[in-house]
Amino acid sequence: MSERKALFFVVLSALLWSTSFPAVKVGLGYLNPLWFIFFRFFTGTFIYLFVFYALKMKFDLSVFREKKIYILSILVFLSYVLQFYGQKFTLASRTALIINLYILWVPFLARYVLDERVTKSLGLAILLALSGMVLLVTKGDFKIFMYSRIFIGDIIVFIASLTWAFYIVLGKDLLKKYNVHEFNIVTFGFTALLSIPFLFFIPLTLPQNTISILVIIHLALFCTVLAYFFYTMGLKHAGAIKTSIFVVLEVFFTFLISWLFLNETWNKIELAGGILVIISIVLVLRES
């Protein structure tokens, strides 16, 4: 595969992932977050398995003997629960930006979990990111905005970003032993299973109209399965440095789609905060 074609798959994966945030926002209008998570990952896991075996890939069952895989599955579950509940209160475009802050937290957490070095540029990136977050979540008005629904949503999504960073750091050694798709199938499958006990305490909300059904299918097929396959194809043939631009593209595409289809808008202070966050992400990506 040529590098140009590989980068095309990276851009395509970024586009697919960017649609997940507006799709979740739409779906939350019809489904409870926990039921939504269950339907997405239950459907997505079966589609993932079908595609996996259709491509004649071999599944290493020894992954189930790894105790850490169950801890990682809990982290995935918690991250999505926090993201979905947070997104009930905040915008899809803001969610995409805040979630991707995990890129900053990963090397910072790795310093303490994996004893990896924290550089000056990472420190600068974190400072820029936090400054951008302050502008983004407060809109420059601390007193009023701290009591708003969007502020609450942003903070919940921010915690989801930290949770995802823990998942990335703790899963680093297992990803050296197992195929990333095996990893995803197991963690996504357990994410669906972990939601089941909570569903007994929540009124049943089934996808009863065309929109909610299409949203679940879209998230399960395109955002949970195909996007990962396209991204790993691009990563294999284009390299990690060039494919890392997908993060910035994902945020940009989400902003554009949310503006076009959800009428989401940002004021100048929010845009300034968003730009600072993107600059901080780029700093980390350049170093990595």
Coordinates of C-alpha atoms in Angstrom, one line a residue:
M1 CA 0.0 0.0 0.0
S2 CA 1.3 3.5 -0.9
E3 CA 1.8 6.1 1.7
R4 CA -0.8 8.3 0.1
K5 CA -3.4 5.6 0.2
A6 CA -2.4 4.9 3.9
L7 CA -2.9 8.5 4.8
F8 CA -6.3 8.4 3.0
F9 CA -7.4 5.7 5.4
V10 CA -6.2 7.8 8.4
V11 CA -8.2 10.8 7.2
L12 CA -11.2 8.5 6.6
S13 CA -10.9 7.0 10.1
A14 CA -10.8 10.6 11.6
L15 CA -13.9 11.5 9.6
L16 CA -15.7 8.4 10.9
W17 CA -14.7 9.0 14.5
S18 CA -15.7 12.6 14.2
T19 CA -19.3 11.6 13.3
S20 CA -19.6 9.6 16.6
F21 CA -19.9 12.7 18.8
P22 CA -22.8 14.3 16.9
A23 CA -24.4 10.8 16.5
V24 CA -24.2 10.3 20.3
K25 CA -25.7 13.7 20.9
V26 CA -28.6 12.8 18.6
G27 CA -29.0 9.3 20.1
L28 CA -29.1 10.7 23.7
G29 CA -32.3 12.4 22.7
Y30 CA -34.0 9.0 22.4
L31 CA -32.0 6.6 24.7
N32 CA -30.8 6.5 28.2
P33 CA -27.0 6.7 28.2
L34 CA -26.5 3.2 29.7
W35 CA -29.0 1.6 27.4
F36 CA -27.3 3.5 24.6
I37 CA -23.9 2.1 25.6
F38 CA -25.3 -1.4 25.8
F39 CA -26.9 -1.3 22.3
R40 CA -23.8 0.3 20.7
F41 CA -21.2 -2.1 22.1
F42 CA -23.3 -5.2 22.0
T43 CA -24.0 -4.6 18.3
G44 CA -20.5 -3.4 17.7
T45 CA -18.8 -6.4 19.3
F46 CA -20.7 -8.9 17.1
I47 CA -20.0 -6.8 13.9
Y48 CA -16.3 -6.6 15.0
L49 CA -16.2 -10.4 15.4
F50 CA -17.9 -11.0 12.0
V51 CA -15.4 -8.7 10.2
F52 CA -12.5 -10.2 12.2
Y53 CA -13.2 -13.7 11.1
A54 CA -14.4 -12.7 7.6
L55 CA -10.8 -11.4 7.1
K56 CA -9.6 -14.8 8.3
M57 CA -7.8 -13.3 11.3
K58 CA -6.9 -15.6 14.2
F59 CA -8.2 -14.7 17.7
D60 CA -5.7 -15.5 20.5
L61 CA -7.9 -16.8 23.4
S62 CA -5.1 -16.5 25.9
V63 CA -6.1 -12.8 26.1
F64 CA -8.9 -13.9 28.5
R65 CA -6.2 -15.2 30.9
E66 CA -4.8 -11.7 31.3
K67 CA -6.1 -10.2 34.5
K68 CA -5.4 -6.7 33.4
I69 CA -7.8 -7.0 30.4
Y70 CA -10.7 -7.0 32.9
I71 CA -9.4 -3.9 34.6
L72 CA -9.0 -2.2 31.2
S73 CA -12.6 -3.2 30.3
I74 CA -13.8 -1.5 33.4
L75 CA -11.9 1.7 32.5
V76 CA -13.4 1.6 29.0
F77 CA -16.9 1.2 30.4
L78 CA -16.4 4.1 32.9
S79 CA -14.9 6.3 30.2
Y80 CA -17.9 5.8 27.9
V81 CA -20.4 6.2 30.8
L82 CA -18.8 9.5 31.8
Q83 CA -18.6 10.7 28.1
F84 CA -22.2 9.8 27.4
Y85 CA -23.6 11.3 30.6
G86 CA -21.4 14.4 30.1
Q87 CA -22.5 14.9 26.6
K88 CA -26.1 15.1 27.7
F89 CA -25.2 18.6 29.0
T90 CA -22.5 19.8 26.7
L91 CA -21.9 20.2 22.9
A92 CA -20.7 17.4 20.6
S93 CA -17.8 19.6 19.4
R94 CA -16.7 20.4 22.9
T95 CA -16.8 16.7 23.8
A96 CA -14.5 15.8 20.9
L97 CA -12.0 18.4 22.0
I98 CA -12.0 17.6 25.7
I99 CA -11.9 13.8 25.2
N100 CA -8.8 14.1 23.0
L101 CA -7.0 15.7 25.9
Y102 CA -6.1 12.1 26.8
I103 CA -3.1 12.6 24.5
L104 CA -1.6 15.0 27.1
W105 CA -2.5 12.9 30.1
V106 CA -1.0 9.7 28.7
P107 CA 2.7 10.7 28.8
F108 CA 2.1 12.5 32.1
L109 CA 0.6 9.4 33.7
A110 CA 3.3 7.2 32.1
R111 CA 5.8 9.1 34.2
Y112 CA 4.3 7.6 37.3
V113 CA 2.9 4.3 36.1
L114 CA 5.7 3.3 33.6
D115 CA 8.5 5.5 34.9
E116 CA 8.8 7.4 31.6
R117 CA 10.4 10.8 31.3
V118 CA 8.3 14.0 31.3
T119 CA 9.8 16.6 29.0
K120 CA 9.6 20.4 29.1
S121 CA 7.4 20.5 26.0
L122 CA 4.9 18.2 27.7
G123 CA 4.8 20.6 30.6
L124 CA 4.2 23.5 28.3
A125 CA 1.5 21.5 26.5
I126 CA -0.3 20.8 29.7
L127 CA -0.1 24.4 30.7
L128 CA -1.6 25.5 27.4
A129 CA -4.3 22.8 27.6
L130 CA -5.4 23.8 31.1
S131 CA -5.5 27.5 30.0
G132 CA -7.5 26.6 27.0
M133 CA -9.9 24.5 29.1
V134 CA -10.5 27.4 31.5
L135 CA -11.4 29.6 28.6
L136 CA -13.5 26.9 26.9
V137 CA -15.6 25.8 29.9
T138 CA -16.1 29.3 31.5
K139 CA -16.5 31.4 28.3
G140 CA -14.7 34.0 30.3
D141 CA -17.4 34.3 32.9
F142 CA -16.6 32.2 36.0
K143 CA -19.5 33.2 38.2
I144 CA -22.3 32.5 35.7
F145 CA -20.8 29.6 33.8
M146 CA -19.8 27.5 36.8
Y147 CA -23.5 26.8 37.5
S148 CA -24.4 26.0 34.0
R149 CA -25.3 22.6 32.5
I150 CA -22.5 22.9 29.9
F151 CA -19.9 23.5 32.6
I152 CA -21.1 20.3 34.4
G153 CA -21.0 18.4 31.1
D154 CA -17.5 19.6 30.3
I155 CA -16.2 18.5 33.7
I156 CA -17.7 15.0 33.4
V157 CA -16.2 14.6 29.9
F158 CA -12.9 15.9 31.3
I159 CA -12.9 13.0 33.8
A160 CA -13.7 10.6 31.0
S161 CA -10.6 11.9 29.2
L162 CA -8.5 11.1 32.2
T163 CA -10.1 7.7 32.5
W164 CA -9.3 6.9 28.9
A165 CA -5.7 8.0 29.5
F166 CA -5.4 5.4 32.3
Y167 CA -6.7 2.8 29.9
I168 CA -4.1 3.7 27.3
V169 CA -1.2 3.7 29.8
L170 CA -2.2 0.5 31.6
G171 CA -2.9 -1.3 28.3
K172 CA 0.4 -0.5 26.7
D173 CA 2.2 -3.7 27.6
L174 CA -0.8 -5.9 26.5
L175 CA -0.9 -4.2 23.1
K176 CA 2.6 -5.5 22.5
K177 CA 1.4 -9.1 23.0
Y178 CA -2.0 -9.0 21.3
N179 CA -3.6 -7.7 18.1
V180 CA -5.3 -4.4 18.6
H181 CA -8.5 -5.8 17.2
E182 CA -8.5 -8.7 19.7
F183 CA -8.0 -6.1 22.4
N184 CA -10.9 -4.0 21.1
I185 CA -13.3 -7.0 20.8
V186 CA -12.7 -8.1 24.4
T187 CA -12.9 -4.6 26.0
F188 CA -15.9 -3.6 23.9
G189 CA -17.6 -6.8 24.6
F190 CA -17.1 -6.5 28.3
T191 CA -18.3 -2.8 28.1
A192 CA -21.6 -4.1 26.9
L193 CA -21.7 -6.8 29.6
L194 CA -20.7 -4.4 32.4
S195 CA -23.7 -2.2 31.6
I196 CA -26.2 -5.0 32.0
P197 CA -26.4 -5.0 35.9
F198 CA -27.3 -1.3 35.9
L199 CA -30.0 -1.7 33.3
F200 CA -32.2 -3.5 35.9
F201 CA -32.5 -0.2 37.7
I202 CA -33.2 1.9 34.6
P203 CA -36.5 2.0 32.7
L204 CA -36.2 0.1 29.4
T205 CA -35.6 2.4 26.4
L206 CA -35.6 0.6 23.1
P207 CA -34.6 2.3 19.8
Q208 CA -38.2 2.7 18.6
N209 CA -37.7 5.0 15.6
T210 CA -35.6 5.1 12.5
I211 CA -33.2 7.7 13.8
S212 CA -32.2 5.9 17.0
I213 CA -31.8 2.6 15.1
L214 CA -29.6 4.3 12.4
V215 CA -27.5 6.0 15.1
I216 CA -26.8 2.7 16.9
I217 CA -25.9 1.0 13.6
H218 CA -23.7 3.9 12.5
L219 CA -21.8 3.9 15.9
A220 CA -21.5 0.1 16.0
L221 CA -20.4 -0.4 12.4
F222 CA -18.6 2.8 11.3
C223 CA -17.3 4.3 14.5
T224 CA -16.6 1.1 16.6
V225 CA -15.4 -1.3 13.9
L226 CA -14.5 0.2 10.5
A227 CA -12.7 3.3 11.9
Y228 CA -10.3 1.1 13.9
F229 CA -9.6 -1.1 10.9
F230 CA -8.9 2.0 8.6
Y231 CA -6.7 3.6 11.3
T232 CA -4.6 0.6 11.9
M233 CA -4.2 0.1 8.1
G234 CA -3.0 3.7 7.9
L235 CA -0.7 3.4 10.9
K236 CA 0.9 0.3 9.5
H237 CA 1.9 1.9 6.1
A238 CA 2.3 5.6 6.9
G239 CA 3.9 5.5 10.4
A240 CA 2.8 6.8 13.8
I241 CA 4.1 10.4 13.4
K242 CA 2.1 11.2 10.2
T243 CA -1.0 9.3 11.3
S244 CA -1.1 11.2 14.6
I245 CA -2.5 14.2 12.7
F246 CA -5.8 12.3 12.8
V247 CA -6.5 13.7 16.2
V248 CA -6.5 17.2 15.0
L249 CA -8.6 16.2 12.0
E250 CA -11.1 14.5 14.2
V251 CA -11.7 17.6 16.3
F252 CA -12.0 19.7 13.1
F253 CA -14.4 17.4 11.4
T254 CA -16.5 17.1 14.6
F255 CA -16.7 20.9 14.8
L256 CA -17.7 21.2 11.2
I257 CA -20.3 18.4 11.3
S258 CA -21.8 19.7 14.6
W259 CA -22.0 23.2 13.1
L260 CA -23.7 22.0 10.0
F261 CA -26.2 19.5 11.4
L262 CA -26.6 20.5 15.1
N263 CA -26.2 24.2 14.8
E264 CA -23.5 24.3 17.4
T265 CA -21.6 27.6 17.7
W266 CA -18.7 28.9 19.8
N267 CA -18.0 32.5 20.8
K268 CA -14.6 34.1 20.4
I269 CA -13.4 33.2 23.9
E270 CA -14.4 29.5 23.4
L271 CA -12.6 29.5 20.0
A272 CA -9.4 30.9 21.7
G273 CA -9.6 28.2 24.3
G274 CA -10.1 25.5 21.7
I275 CA -7.1 26.8 19.7
L276 CA -4.9 26.6 22.8
V277 CA -6.0 23.0 23.4
I278 CA -5.3 22.0 19.8
I279 CA -1.8 23.7 20.0
S280 CA -1.1 21.7 23.1
I281 CA -2.2 18.4 21.4
V282 CA 0.0 19.2 18.4
L283 CA 3.0 19.9 20.7
V284 CA 2.7 16.4 22.2
L285 CA 2.1 14.8 18.8
R286 CA 5.3 16.4 17.4
E287 CA 7.4 15.2 20.2
S288 CA 6.0 11.6 20.1

